[in-house]
Tab-separated table of C-alpha atoms in Angstrom:
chain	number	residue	atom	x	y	z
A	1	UNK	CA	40.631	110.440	-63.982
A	2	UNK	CA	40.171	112.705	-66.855
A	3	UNK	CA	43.222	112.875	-69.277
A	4	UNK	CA	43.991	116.838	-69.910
A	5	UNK	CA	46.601	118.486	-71.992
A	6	UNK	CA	48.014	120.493	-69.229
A	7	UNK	CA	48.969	117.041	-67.553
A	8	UNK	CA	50.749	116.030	-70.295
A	9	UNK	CA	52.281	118.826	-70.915
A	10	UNK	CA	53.612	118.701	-66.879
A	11	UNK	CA	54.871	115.469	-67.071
A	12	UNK	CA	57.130	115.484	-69.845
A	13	UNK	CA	58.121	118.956	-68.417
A	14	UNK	CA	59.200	116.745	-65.938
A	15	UNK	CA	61.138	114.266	-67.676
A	16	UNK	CA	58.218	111.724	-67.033
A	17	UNK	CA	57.657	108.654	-69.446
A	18	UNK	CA	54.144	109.186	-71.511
A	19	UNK	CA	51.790	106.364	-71.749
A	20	UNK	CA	50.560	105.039	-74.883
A	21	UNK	CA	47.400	106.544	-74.119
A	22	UNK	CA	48.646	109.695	-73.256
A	23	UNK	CA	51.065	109.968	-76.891
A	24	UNK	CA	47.122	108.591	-78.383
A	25	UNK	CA	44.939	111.524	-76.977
A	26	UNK	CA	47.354	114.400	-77.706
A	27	UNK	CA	47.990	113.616	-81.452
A	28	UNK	CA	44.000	112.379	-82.042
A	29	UNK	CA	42.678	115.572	-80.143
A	30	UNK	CA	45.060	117.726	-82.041
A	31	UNK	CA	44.289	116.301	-85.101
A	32	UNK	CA	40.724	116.969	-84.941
A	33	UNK	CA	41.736	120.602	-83.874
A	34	UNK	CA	40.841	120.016	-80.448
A	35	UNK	CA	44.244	120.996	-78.820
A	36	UNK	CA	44.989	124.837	-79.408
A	37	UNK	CA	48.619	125.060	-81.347
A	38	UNK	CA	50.042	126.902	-78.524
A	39	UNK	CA	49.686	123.703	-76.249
A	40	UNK	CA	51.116	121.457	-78.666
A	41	UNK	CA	53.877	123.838	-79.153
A	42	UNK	CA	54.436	123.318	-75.211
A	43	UNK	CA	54.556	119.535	-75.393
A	44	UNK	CA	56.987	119.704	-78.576
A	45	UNK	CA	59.292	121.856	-76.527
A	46	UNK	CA	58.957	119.559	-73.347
A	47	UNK	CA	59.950	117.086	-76.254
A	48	UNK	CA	62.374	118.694	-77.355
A	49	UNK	CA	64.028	119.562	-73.990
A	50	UNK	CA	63.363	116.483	-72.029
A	51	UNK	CA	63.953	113.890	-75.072
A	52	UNK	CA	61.453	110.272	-75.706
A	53	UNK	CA	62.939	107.018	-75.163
A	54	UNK	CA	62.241	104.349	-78.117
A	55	UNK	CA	58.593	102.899	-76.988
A	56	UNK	CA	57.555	106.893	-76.748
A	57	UNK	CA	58.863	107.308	-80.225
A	58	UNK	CA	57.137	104.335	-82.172
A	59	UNK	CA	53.793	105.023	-80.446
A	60	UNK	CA	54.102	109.007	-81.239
A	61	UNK	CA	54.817	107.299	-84.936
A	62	UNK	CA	51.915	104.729	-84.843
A	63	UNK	CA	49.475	107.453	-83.366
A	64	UNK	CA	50.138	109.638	-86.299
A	65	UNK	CA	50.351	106.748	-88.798
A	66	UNK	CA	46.339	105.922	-87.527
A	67	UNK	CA	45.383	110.034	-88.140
A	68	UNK	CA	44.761	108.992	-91.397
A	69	UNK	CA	44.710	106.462	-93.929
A	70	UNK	CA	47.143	104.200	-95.327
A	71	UNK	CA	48.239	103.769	-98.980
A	72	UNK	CA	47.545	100.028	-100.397
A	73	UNK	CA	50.367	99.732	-102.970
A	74	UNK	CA	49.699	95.832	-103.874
A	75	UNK	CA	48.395	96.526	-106.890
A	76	UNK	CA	51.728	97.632	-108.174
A	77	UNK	CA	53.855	94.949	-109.208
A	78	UNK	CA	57.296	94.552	-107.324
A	79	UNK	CA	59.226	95.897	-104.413
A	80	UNK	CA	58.259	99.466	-103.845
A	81	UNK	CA	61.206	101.955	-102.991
A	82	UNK	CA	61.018	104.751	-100.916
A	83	UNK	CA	63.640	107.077	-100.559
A	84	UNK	CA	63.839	110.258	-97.756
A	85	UNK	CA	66.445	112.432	-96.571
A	86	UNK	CA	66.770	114.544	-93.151
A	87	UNK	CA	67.359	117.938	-94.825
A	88	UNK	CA	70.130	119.453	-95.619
A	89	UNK	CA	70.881	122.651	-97.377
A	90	UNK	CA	71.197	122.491	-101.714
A	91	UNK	CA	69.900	118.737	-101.291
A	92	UNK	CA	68.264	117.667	-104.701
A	93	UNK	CA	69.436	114.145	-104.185
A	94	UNK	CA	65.972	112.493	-104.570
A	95	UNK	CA	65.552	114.532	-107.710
A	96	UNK	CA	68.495	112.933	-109.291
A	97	UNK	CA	68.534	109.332	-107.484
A	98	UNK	CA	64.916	108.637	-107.821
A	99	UNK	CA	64.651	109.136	-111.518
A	100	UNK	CA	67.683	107.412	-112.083
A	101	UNK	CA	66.523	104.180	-109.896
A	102	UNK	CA	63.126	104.373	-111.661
A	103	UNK	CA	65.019	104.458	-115.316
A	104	UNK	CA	66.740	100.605	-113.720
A	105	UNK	CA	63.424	99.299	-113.355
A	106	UNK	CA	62.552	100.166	-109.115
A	107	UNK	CA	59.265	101.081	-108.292
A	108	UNK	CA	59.575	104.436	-106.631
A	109	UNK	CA	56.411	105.536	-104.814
A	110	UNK	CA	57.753	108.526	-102.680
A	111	UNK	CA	55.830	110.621	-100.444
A	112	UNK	CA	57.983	114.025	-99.402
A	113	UNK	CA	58.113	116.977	-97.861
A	114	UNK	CA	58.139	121.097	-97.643
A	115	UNK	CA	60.902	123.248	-96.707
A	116	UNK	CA	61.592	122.820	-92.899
A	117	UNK	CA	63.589	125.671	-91.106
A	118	UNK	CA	66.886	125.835	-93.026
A	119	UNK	CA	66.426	122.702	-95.057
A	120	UNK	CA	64.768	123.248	-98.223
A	121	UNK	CA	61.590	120.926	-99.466
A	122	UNK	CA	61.678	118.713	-102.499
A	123	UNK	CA	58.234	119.596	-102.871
A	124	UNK	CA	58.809	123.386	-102.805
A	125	UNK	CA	61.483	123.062	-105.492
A	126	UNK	CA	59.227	120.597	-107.985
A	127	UNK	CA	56.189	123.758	-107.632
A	128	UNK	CA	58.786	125.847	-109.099
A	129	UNK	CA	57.855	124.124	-112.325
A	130	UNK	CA	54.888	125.951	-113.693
A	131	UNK	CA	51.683	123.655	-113.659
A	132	UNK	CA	53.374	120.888	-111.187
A	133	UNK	CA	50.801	119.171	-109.015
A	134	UNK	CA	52.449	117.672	-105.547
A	135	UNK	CA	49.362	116.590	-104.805
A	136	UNK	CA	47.630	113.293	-105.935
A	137	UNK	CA	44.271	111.197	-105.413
A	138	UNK	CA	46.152	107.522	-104.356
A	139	UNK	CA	44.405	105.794	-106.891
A	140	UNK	CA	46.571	108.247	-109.646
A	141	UNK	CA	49.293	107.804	-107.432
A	142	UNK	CA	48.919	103.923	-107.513
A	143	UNK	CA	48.195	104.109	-111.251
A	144	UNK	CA	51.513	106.666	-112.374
A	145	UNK	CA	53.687	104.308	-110.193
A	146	UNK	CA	52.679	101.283	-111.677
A	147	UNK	CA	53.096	102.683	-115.337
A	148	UNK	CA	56.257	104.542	-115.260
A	149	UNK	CA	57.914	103.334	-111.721
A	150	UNK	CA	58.068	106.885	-110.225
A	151	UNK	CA	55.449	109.750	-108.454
A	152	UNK	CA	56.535	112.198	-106.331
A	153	UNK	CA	54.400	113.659	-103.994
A	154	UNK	CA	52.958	115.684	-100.893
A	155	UNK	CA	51.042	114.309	-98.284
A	156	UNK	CA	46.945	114.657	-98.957
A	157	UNK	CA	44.663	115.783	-96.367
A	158	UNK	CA	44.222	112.218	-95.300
A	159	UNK	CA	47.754	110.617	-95.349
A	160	UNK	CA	49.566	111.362	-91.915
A	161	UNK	CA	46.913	114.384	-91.117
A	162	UNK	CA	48.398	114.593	-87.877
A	163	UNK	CA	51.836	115.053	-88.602
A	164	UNK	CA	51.290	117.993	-91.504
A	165	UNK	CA	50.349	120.035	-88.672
A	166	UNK	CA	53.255	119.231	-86.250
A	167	UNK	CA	55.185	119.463	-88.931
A	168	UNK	CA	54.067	122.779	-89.927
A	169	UNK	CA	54.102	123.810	-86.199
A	170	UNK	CA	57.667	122.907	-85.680
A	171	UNK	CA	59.051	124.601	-88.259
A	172	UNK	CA	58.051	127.537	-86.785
A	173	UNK	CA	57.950	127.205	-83.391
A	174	UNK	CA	62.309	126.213	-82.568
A	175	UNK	CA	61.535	122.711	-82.398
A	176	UNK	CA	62.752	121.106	-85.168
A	177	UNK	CA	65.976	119.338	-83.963
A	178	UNK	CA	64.433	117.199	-81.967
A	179	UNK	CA	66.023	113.209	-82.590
A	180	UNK	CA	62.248	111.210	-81.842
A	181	UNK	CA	60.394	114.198	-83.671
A	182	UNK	CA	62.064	113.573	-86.419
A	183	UNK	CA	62.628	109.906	-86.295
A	184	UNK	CA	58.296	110.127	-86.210
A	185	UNK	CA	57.912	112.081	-88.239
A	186	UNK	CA	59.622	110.916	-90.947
A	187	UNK	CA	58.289	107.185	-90.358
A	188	UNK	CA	54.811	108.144	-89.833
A	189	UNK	CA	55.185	109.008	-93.409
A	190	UNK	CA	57.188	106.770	-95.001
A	191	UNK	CA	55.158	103.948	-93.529
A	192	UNK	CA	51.798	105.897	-94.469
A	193	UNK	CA	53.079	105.832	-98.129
A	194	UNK	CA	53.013	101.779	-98.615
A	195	UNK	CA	56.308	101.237	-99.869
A	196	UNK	CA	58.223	97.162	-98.886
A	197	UNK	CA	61.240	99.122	-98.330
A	198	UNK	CA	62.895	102.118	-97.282
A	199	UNK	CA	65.990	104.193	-97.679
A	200	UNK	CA	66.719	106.812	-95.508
A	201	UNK	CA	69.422	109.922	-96.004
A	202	UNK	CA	70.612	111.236	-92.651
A	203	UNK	CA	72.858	113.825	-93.253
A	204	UNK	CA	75.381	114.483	-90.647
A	205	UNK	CA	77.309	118.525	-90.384
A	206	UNK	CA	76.345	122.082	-89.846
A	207	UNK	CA	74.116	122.101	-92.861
A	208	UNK	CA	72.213	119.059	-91.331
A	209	UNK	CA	69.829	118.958	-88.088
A	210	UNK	CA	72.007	116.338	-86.708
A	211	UNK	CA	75.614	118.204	-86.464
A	212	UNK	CA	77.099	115.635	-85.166
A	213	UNK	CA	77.892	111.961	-86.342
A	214	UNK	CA	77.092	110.565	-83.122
A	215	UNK	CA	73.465	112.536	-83.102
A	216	UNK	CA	72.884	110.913	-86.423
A	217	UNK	CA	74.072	107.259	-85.902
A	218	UNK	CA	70.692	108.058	-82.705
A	219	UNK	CA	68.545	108.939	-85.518
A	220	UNK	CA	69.275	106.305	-87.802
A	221	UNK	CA	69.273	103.897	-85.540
A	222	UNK	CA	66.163	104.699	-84.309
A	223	UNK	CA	64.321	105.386	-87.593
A	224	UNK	CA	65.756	101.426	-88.590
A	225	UNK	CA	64.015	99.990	-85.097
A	226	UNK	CA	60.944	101.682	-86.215
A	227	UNK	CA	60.865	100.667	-89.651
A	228	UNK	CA	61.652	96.985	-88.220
A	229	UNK	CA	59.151	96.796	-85.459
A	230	UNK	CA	56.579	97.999	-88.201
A	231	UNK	CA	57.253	95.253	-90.794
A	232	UNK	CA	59.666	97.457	-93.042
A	233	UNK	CA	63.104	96.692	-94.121
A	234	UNK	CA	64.718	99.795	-93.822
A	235	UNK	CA	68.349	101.081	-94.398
A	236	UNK	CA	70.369	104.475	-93.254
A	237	UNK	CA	73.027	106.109	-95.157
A	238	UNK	CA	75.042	108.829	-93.287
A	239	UNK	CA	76.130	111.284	-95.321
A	240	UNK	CA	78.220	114.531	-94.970
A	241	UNK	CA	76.177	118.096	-94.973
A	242	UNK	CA	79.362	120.266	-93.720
A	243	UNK	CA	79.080	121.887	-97.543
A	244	UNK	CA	75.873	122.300	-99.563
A	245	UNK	CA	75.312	119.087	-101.867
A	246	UNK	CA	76.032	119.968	-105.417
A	247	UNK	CA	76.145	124.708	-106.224
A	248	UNK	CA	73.111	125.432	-106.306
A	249	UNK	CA	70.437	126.424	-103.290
A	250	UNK	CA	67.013	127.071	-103.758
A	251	UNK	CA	64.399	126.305	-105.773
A	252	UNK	CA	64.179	127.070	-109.610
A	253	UNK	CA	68.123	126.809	-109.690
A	254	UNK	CA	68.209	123.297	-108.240
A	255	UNK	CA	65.928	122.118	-110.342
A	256	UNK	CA	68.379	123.266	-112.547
A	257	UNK	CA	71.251	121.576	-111.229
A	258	UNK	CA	69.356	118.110	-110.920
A	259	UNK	CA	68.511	118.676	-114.735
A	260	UNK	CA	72.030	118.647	-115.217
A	261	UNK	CA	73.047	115.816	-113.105
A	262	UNK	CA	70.180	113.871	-114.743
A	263	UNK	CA	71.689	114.390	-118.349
A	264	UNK	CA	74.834	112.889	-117.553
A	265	UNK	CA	76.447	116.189	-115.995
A	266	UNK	CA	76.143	118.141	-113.066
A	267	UNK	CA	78.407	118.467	-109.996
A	268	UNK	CA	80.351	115.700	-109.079
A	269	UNK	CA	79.645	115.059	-105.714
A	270	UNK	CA	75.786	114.784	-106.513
A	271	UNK	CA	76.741	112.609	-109.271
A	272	UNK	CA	78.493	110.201	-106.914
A	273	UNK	CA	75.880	110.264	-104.190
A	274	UNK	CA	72.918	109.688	-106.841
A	275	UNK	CA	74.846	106.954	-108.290
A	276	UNK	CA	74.975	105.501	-104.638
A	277	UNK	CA	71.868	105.671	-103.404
A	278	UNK	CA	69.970	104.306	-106.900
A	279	UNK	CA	72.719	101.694	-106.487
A	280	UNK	CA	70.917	101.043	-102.702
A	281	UNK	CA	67.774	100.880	-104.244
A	282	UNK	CA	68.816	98.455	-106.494
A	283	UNK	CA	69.434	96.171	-104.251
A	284	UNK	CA	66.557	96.674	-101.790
A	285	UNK	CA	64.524	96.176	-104.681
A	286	UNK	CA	65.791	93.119	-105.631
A	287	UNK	CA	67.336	93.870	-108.816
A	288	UNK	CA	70.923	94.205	-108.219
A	289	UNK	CA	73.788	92.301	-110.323
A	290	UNK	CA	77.230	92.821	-109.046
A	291	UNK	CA	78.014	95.838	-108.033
A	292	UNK	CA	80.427	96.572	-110.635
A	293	UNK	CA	77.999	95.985	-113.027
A	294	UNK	CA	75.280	98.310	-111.472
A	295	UNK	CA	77.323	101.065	-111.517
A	296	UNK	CA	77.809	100.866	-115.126
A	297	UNK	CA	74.180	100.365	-115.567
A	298	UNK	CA	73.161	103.365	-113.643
A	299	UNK	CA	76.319	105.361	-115.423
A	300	UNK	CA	74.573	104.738	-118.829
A	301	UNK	CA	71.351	105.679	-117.481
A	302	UNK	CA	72.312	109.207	-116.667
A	303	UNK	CA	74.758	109.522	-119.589
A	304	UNK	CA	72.463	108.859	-122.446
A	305	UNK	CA	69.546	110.364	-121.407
A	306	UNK	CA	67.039	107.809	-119.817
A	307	UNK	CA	67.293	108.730	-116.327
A	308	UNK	CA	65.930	112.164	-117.267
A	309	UNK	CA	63.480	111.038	-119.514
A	310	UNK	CA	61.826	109.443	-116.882
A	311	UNK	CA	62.099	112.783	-114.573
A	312	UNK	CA	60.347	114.728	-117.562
A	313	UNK	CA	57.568	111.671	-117.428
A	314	UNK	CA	56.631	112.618	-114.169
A	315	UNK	CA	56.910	116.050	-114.563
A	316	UNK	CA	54.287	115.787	-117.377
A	317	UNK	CA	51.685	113.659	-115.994
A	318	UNK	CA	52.017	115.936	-112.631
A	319	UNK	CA	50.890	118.527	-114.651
A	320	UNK	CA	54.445	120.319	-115.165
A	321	UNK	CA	55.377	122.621	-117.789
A	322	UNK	CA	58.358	120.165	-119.253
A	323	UNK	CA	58.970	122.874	-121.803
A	324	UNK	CA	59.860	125.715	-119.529
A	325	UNK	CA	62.111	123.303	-117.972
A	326	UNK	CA	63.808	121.932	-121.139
A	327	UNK	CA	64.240	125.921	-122.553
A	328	UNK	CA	65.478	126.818	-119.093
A	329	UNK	CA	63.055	129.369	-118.246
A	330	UNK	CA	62.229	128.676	-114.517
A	331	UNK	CA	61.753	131.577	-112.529
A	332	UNK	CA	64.608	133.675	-111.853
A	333	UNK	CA	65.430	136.566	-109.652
A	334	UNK	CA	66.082	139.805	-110.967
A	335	UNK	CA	69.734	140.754	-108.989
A	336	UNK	CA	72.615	138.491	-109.480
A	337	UNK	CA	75.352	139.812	-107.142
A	338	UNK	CA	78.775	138.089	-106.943
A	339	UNK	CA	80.482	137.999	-103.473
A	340	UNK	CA	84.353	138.084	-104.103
A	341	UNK	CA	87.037	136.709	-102.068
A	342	UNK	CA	89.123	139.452	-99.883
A	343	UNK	CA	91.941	136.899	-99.863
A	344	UNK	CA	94.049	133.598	-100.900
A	345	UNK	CA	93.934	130.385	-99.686
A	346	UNK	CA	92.025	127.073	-99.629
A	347	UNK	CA	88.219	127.020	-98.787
A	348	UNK	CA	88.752	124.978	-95.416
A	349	UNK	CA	85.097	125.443	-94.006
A	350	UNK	CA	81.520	126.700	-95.447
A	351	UNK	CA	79.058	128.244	-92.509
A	352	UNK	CA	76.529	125.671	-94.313
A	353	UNK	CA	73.601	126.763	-92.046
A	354	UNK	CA	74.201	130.479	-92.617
A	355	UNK	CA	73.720	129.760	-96.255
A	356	UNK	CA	70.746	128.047	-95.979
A	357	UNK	CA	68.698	130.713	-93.759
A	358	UNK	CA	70.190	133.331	-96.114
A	359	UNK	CA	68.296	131.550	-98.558
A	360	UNK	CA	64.904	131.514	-96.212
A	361	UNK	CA	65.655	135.559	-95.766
A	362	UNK	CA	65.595	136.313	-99.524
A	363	UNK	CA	62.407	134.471	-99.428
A	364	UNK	CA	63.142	130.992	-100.570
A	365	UNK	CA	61.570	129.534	-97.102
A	366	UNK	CA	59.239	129.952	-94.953
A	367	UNK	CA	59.161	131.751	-91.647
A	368	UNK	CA	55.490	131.546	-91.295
A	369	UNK	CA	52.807	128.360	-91.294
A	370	UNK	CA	51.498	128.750	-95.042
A	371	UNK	CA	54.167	131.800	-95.957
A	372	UNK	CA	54.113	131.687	-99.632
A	373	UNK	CA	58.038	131.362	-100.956
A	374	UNK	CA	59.896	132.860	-103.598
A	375	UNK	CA	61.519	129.682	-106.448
A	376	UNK	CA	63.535	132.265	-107.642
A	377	UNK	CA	65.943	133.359	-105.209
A	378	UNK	CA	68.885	131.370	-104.081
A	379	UNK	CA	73.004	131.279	-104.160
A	380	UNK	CA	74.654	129.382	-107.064
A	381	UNK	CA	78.029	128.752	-105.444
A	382	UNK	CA	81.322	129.013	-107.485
A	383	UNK	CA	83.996	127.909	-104.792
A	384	UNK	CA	83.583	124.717	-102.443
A	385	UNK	CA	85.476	122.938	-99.860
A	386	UNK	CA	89.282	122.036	-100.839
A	387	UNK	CA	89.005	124.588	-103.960
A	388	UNK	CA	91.835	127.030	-103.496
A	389	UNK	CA	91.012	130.645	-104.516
A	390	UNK	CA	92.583	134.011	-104.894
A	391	UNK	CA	91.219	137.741	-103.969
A	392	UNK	CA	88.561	139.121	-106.490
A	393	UNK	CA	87.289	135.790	-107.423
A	394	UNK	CA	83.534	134.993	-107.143
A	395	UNK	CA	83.190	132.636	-104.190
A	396	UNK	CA	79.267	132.392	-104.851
A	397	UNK	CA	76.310	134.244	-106.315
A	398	UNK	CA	73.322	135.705	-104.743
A	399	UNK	CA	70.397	135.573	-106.695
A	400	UNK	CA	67.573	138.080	-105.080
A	401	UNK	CA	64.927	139.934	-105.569
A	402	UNK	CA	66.032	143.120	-103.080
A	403	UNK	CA	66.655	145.983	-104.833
A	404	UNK	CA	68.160	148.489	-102.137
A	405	UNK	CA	72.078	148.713	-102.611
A	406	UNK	CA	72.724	148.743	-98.586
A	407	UNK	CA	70.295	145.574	-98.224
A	408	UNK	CA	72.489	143.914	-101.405
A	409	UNK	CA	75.836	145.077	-99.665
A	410	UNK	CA	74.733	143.093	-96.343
A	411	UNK	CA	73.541	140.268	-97.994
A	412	UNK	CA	77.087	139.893	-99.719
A	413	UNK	CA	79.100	140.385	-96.489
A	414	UNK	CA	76.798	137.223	-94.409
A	415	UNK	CA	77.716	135.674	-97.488
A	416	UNK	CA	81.919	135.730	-97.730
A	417	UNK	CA	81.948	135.433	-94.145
A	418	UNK	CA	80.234	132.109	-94.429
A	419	UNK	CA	84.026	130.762	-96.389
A	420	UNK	CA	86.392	129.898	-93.815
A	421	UNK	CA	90.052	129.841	-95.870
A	422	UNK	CA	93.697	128.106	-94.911
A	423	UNK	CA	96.662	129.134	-95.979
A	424	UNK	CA	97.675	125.217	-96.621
A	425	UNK	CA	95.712	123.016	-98.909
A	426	UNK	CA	92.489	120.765	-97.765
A	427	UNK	CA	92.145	117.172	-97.405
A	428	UNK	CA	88.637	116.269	-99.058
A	429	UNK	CA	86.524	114.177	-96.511
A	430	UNK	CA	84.571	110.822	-98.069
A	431	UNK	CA	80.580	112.055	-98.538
A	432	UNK	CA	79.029	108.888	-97.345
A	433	UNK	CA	80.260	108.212	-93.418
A	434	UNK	CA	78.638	104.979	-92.344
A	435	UNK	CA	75.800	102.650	-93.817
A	436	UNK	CA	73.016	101.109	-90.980
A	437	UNK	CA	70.835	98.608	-91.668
């Protein structure tokens, strides 16, 4: 009986179990452009709707891992270290923590990603640096890895072929937050890339895909049965995405902000996660002392200037302008409009996921497949979770490009009503929630 796409599409509609065969044929036909995007936008929603149970989700994975080829990092010596987050909004993390790792002496060959729906793209915020290439031939890739311990970059037209497109389809198309979408297609890639291990950030909140804890504990779980059945050690760290990570959202000005963090300052809390998860990749790459002792290692690495040294490496060989970033002259938006408290209290609650489509609706995302983005819009926040405040105090900053006053006035008013205040102080909630291996 001939397979058909209509079929599929009925029997996940369903709830049905797809075959192997059936998972094979709709990513290889789509792939080769066979499958118009408006039926694989069906079958994601069916997906999304009707869920995939574990063998579904390792052969979607494996399916899209065989669209393409596979990166051979043998030649490098060592443990390879790849680190990938979720998404979450004002994430820089691997910005800071990948650096920092490489500075210690891990080999970090990472492979990421472009802004999906709220979530902003690592990729998207290194292009903000004039003359940045995100994309690599694998034997440069192999070679600036081996050299310097760290590349960063985007997936080539024949790494994971199959899941740039479904990636590119769900981002516009509501199906995003789907647990086995995600869990494929962030294995797909991380398995695609070559690295021994992997360490994987699942942010957990409102500012996350996976709200809850218990949705995320699914996704890591999964993503760790994936990684094992494939031959990967892999770990998950929960962390919390109820706040942005670090002030700043969007491109040029977290860029910014991880330039900061990577010179021994920055915002706390993306100080302390940074430190964590190079700590993580310590160990996974088999060069961890006691712990004690790594954090004092990876302290001095970020203090005195090595851990951003090595950022500025891979800037320059990818082509980036390391002067523009060194003079602080990234793009910037011409309107900087503070949004000021209306009264006193404690910030209880940020509407994280407000903030980061605000930042997609001045332009820093995309609503489109291909939309070109703005890196120079954003909010740079002043006030965060447990900080008390007082009326007429800048809560955050909206960096745009609109120009009408009654456009600027509504942006403003989204933005204060994204601060929840109490009257009584806030308890400050641990960043890290669980650890899965």
């Amino acid at each position: 009986m001939t397979m058909t796409m209509v079929d599929i599409i009925n029997a996940k509609r369903e709830g049905q179990t797809l075959s192997r065969a059936e998972i094979a044929y709709f990513v290889e036909q789509y792939a080769e452009g066979l499958i118009p995007d408006y039926q694989a936008a069906a079958l994601l929603m069916a997906i999304c709707c009707r869920g995939a149970d574990e063998r579904e989700t390792f052969d979607l994975t494996e399916a899209m891992l065989k669209s393409g080829k596979e990166l051979d990092l043998q030649r490098i010596a060592g443990i390879k270290v790849d680190k990938h987050s979720t998404g979450g909004v004002g994430d820089k993390l691997t910005l800071v923590a990948a650096p920092l790792a490489a500075a210690a002496g891990v080999k970090v060959a990472k492979m990421s990603g472009r802004g999906l729906g709220h979530t902003g793209g690592t990729l998207d915020k290194l292009e903000s640096i004039p003359g940045f290439h995100s994309v690599m031939e694998p034997e440069a890739f192999i070679r600036q890895v081996d050299r310097m311990g760290l590349a960063i970059i985007g997936q080539t037209h024949d790494l994971v072929p199959a899941d740039q497109k479904l990636y590119a389809l769900r981002d516009v198309t509501g199906t995003v937050q789907s647990i086995p979408l995600i869990a494929a297609s962030i294995m797909s890639k991380k398995l695609a890339a070559g690295s021994n291990k992997i360490l994987l950030d699942v942010t957990v909140g409102n500012g996350a895909f996976m709200k809850t804890e218990a949705e995320a504990v699914e996704l890591a779980r999964l993503m760790v049965a994936i990684g094992k059945t494939a031959g990967r050690e892999t770990v998950a760290v929960l962390t919390d995405m109820s706040e942005p990570l670090g002030y700043a959202i969007g491109n040029s000005l977290e860029i910014e902000e991880a330039m900061a963090a990577l010179n021994g300052g920055g915002p706390q809390d993306l100080r302390e996660l940074a430190l964590f998860f190079a700590a993580e990749m310590l160990k996974l790459a088999g060069l961890s002392q006691a712990e004690a002792q790594d954090r004092r290692r990876l302290e001095e690495l970020l203090d005195h200037g090595q851990a951003l040294a090595k950022f500025l490496e891979m800037v320059s060989l990818q082509g980036g302008n390391t002067r523009v970033l060194l003079r602080h002259q990234l793009p910037r938006a011409k309107f900087h409009l503070p949004v000021l408290a209306k009264a006193a209290g404690w910030i209880q609650e940020i509407d994280t996921l407000s903030l980061g489509k605000m930042v997609v609706e001045l332009g820093g995302g995309r609503k489109v497949i291909g939309e070109k983005i703005d890196h120079s819009v954003g909010l740079l926040l002043e006030r965060k979770k447990t900080d008390p405040i007082e009326p007429n105090q800048v809560l955050l900053t909206i960096d745009t490009n609109e120009s009408e006053p009654e456009k600027q006035l509504l942006l403003e008013e989204t933005a204060r009503q994204a601060f929840v205040l109490s009257p009584q102080p806030v308890r400050r909630s641990s960043s890290i929630l669980q650890i899965i291996h």
